[in-house]
Tab-separated table of C-alpha atoms in Angstrom:
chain	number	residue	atom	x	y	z
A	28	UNK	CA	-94.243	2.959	8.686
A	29	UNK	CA	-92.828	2.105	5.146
A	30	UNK	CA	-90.795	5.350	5.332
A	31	UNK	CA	-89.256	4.581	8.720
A	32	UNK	CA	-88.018	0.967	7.731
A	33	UNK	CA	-87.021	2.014	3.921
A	34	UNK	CA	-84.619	5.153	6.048
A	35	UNK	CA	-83.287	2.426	8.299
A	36	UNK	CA	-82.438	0.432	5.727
A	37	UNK	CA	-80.996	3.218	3.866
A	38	UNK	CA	-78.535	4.085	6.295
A	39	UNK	CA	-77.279	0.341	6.895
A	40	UNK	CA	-76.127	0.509	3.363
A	41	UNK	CA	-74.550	3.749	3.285
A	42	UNK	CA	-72.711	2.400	6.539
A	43	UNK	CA	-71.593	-0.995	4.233
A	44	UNK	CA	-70.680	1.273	1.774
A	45	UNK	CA	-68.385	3.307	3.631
A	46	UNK	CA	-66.648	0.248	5.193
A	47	UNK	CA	-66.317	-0.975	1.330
A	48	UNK	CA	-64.515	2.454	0.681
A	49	UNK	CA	-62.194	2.952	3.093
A	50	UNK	CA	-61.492	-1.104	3.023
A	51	UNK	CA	-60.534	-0.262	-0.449
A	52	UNK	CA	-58.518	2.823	0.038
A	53	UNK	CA	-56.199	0.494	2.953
A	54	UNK	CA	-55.182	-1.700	0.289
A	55	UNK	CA	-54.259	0.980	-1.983
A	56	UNK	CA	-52.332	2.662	0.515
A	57	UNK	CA	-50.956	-0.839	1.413
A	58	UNK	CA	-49.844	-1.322	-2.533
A	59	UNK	CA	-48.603	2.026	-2.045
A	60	UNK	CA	-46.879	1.447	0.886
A	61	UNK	CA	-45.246	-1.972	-0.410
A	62	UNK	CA	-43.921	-0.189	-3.823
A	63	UNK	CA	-42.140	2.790	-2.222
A	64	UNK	CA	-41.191	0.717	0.495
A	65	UNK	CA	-39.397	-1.807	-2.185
A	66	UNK	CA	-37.714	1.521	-4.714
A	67	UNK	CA	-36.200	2.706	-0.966
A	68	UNK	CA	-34.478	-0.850	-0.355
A	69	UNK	CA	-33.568	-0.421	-4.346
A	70	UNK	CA	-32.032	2.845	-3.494
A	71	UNK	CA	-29.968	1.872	-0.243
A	72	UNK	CA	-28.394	-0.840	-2.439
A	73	UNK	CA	-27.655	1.423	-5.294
A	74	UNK	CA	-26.201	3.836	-2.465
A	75	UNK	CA	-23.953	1.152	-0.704
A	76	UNK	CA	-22.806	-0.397	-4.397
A	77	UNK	CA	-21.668	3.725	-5.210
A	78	UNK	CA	-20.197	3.538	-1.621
A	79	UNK	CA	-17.944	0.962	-2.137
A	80	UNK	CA	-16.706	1.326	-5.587
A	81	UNK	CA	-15.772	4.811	-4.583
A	82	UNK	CA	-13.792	3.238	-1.666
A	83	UNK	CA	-12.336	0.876	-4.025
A	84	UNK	CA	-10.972	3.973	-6.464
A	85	UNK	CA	-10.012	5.700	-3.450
A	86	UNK	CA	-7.534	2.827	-3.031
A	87	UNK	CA	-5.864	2.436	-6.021
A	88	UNK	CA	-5.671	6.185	-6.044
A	89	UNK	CA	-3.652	6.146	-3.073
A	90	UNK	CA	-1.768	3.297	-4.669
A	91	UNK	CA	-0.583	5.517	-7.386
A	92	UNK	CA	-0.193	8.439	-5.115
A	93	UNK	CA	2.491	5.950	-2.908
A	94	UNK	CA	3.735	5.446	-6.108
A	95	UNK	CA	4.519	8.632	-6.935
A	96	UNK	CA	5.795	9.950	-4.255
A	97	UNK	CA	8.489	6.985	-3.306
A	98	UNK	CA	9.951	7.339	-7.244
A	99	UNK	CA	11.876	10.701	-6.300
A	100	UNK	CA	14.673	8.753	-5.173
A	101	UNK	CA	15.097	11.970	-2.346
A	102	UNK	CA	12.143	10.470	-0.313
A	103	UNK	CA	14.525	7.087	-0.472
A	104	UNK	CA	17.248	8.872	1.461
A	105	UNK	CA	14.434	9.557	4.529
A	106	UNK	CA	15.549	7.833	7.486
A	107	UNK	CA	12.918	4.716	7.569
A	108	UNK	CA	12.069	3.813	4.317
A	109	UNK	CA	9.104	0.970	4.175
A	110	UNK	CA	9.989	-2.021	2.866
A	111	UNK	CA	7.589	-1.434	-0.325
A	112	UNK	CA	8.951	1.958	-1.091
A	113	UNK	CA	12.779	-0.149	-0.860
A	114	UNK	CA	10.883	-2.742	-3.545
A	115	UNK	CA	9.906	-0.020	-5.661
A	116	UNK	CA	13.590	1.670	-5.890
A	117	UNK	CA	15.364	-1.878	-6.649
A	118	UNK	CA	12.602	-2.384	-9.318
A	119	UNK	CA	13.313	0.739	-10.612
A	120	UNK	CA	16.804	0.950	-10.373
A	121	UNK	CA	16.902	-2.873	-12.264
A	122	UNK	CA	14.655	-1.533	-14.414
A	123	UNK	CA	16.835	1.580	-15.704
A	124	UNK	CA	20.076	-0.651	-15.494
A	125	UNK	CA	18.943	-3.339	-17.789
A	126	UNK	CA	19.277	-3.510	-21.493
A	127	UNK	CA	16.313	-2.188	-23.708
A	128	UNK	CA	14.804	-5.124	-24.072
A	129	UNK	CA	12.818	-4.642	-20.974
A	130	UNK	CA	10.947	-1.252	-22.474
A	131	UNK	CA	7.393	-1.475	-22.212
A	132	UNK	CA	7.287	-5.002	-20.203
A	133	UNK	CA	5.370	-4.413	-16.638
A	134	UNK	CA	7.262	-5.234	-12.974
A	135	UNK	CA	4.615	-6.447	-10.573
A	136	UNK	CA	5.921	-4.934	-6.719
A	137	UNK	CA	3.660	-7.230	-4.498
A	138	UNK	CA	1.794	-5.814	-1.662
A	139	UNK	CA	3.848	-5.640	1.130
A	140	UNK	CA	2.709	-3.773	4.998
A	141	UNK	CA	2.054	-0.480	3.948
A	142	UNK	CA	-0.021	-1.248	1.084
A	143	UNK	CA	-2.906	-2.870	2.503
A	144	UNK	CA	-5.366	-1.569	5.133
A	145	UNK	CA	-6.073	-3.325	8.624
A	146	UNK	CA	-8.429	-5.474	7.723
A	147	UNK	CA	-11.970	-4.425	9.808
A	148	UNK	CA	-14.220	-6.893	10.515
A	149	UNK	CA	-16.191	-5.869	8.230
A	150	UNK	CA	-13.586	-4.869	5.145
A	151	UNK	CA	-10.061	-5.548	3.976
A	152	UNK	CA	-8.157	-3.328	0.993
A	153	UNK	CA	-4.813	-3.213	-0.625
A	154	UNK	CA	-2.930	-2.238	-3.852
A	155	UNK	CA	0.299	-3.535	-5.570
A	156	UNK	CA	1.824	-1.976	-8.447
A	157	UNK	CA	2.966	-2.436	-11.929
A	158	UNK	CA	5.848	-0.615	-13.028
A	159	UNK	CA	6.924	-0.182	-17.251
A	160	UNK	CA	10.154	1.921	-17.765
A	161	UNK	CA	8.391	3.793	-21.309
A	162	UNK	CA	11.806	4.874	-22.256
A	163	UNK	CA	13.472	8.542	-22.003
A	164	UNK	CA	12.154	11.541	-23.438
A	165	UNK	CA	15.648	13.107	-25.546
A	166	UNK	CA	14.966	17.021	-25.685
A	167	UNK	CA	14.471	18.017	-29.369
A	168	UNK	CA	18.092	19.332	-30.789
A	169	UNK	CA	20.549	17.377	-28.826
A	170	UNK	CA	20.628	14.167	-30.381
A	171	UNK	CA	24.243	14.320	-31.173
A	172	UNK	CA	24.559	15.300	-27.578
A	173	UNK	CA	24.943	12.387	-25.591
A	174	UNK	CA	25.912	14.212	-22.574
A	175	UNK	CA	22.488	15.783	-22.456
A	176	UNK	CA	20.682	12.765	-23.746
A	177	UNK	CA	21.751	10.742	-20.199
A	178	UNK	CA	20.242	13.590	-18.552
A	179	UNK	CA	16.739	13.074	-20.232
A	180	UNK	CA	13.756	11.908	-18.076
A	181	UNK	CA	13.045	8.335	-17.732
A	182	UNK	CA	9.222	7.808	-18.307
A	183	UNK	CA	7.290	5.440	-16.403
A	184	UNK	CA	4.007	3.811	-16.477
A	185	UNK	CA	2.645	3.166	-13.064
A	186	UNK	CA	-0.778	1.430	-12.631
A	187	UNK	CA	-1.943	0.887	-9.145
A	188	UNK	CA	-4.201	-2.575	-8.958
A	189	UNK	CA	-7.003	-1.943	-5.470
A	190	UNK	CA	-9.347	-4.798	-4.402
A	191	UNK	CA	-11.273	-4.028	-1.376
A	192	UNK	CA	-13.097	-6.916	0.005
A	193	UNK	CA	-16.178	-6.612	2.307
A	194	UNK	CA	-17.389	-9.206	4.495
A	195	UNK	CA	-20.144	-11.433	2.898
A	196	UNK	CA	-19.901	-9.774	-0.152
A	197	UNK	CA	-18.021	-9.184	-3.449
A	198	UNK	CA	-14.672	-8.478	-3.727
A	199	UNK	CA	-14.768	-5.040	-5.647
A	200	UNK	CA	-11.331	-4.221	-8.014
A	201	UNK	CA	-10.366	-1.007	-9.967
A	202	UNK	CA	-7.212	0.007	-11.560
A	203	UNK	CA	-5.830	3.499	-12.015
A	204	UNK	CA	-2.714	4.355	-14.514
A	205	UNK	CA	-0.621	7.362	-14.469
A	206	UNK	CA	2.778	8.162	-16.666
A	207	UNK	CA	5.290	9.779	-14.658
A	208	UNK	CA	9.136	10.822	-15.682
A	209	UNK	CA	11.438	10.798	-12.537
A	210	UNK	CA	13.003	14.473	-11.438
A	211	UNK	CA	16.446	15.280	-13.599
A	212	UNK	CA	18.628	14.582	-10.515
A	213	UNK	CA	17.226	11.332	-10.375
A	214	UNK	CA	18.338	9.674	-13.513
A	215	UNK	CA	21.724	10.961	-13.548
């Protein structure tokens, strides 16, 4: 009779300490659970912060690509010029007209149409541009030449200033500068 009641009572307690067990392995798996659960909302951020400063560099990248590309004063004879791309030629032309004291001092062209996105509703992005005439490059051996010396490239600094704005959030900015000299036909 002792053996019967001291096996009953054996096997309540292996039954409590089971429950105990696996009570204890939930709440591991819980902590578990919580801490992977809170490096995955860490990593979605990170993710979406790389996101948009990539967009952001995209833009000013395209700003200095716009750049670029209007300065060849051949893509200003096209038939419908924007009206940026016409603020970008007077700067330019002012900018090689004028006396030397303007070397090396920046031109902001404001963002006009064509250099800012539709705005979504959830994000809106642009770019304007600084323009420096550097000075002209003479070729070495013709400085008694001034014939050839007029014909020398022009060289420009052209920075391209992005912001990209997204709703509820930041406004995220990045610059990107390039030095450029204009083709030969264009600065005679």
């Amino acid at each position: 009779m002792n053996t019967t009641r001291h096996s009953r009572f054996r096997q309540r307690q292996e039954g409590a300490i089971t429950i105990i067990v696996v009570l204890m392995l939930l709440v591991l798996l819980m902590v578990a659970a919580f801490g992977m659960s809170r490096d995955a909302l860490r990593e979605l951020k990170i993710t979406s912060s790389s996101r948009q400063g990539a967009e952001v560099f995209n833009e000013a990248d395209t700003g200095l690509n716009w750049s670029v590309f209007w300065m060849d004063d051949r893509k200003q004879k096209l038939g419908s010029v924007s009206v940026g791309a016409q603020a970008l030629a007077t700067t330019m032309n002012n900018l090689t007209t004028t006396q030397l004291d303007q070397l090396g001092k920046a031109t902001n062209i404001p963002t006009t149409g064509e250099m800012a996105t539709t705005p979504s509703s959830n994000k809106a992005a642009q770019f304007n541009i600084d323009l420096t005439r550097m000075g002209q490059l003479v070729p070495a051996g013709i400085s008694q030449n001034t014939k050839a010396a007029a014909l020398a490239p022009i060289f420009w600094s052209v920075r391209s200033n992005a912001s990209v704005t997204y709703a509820g959030t930041a406004t995220y900015q990045h610059s990107r500068e390039a030095w450029v000299t204009v083709p030969l036909h264009a600065a005679q």
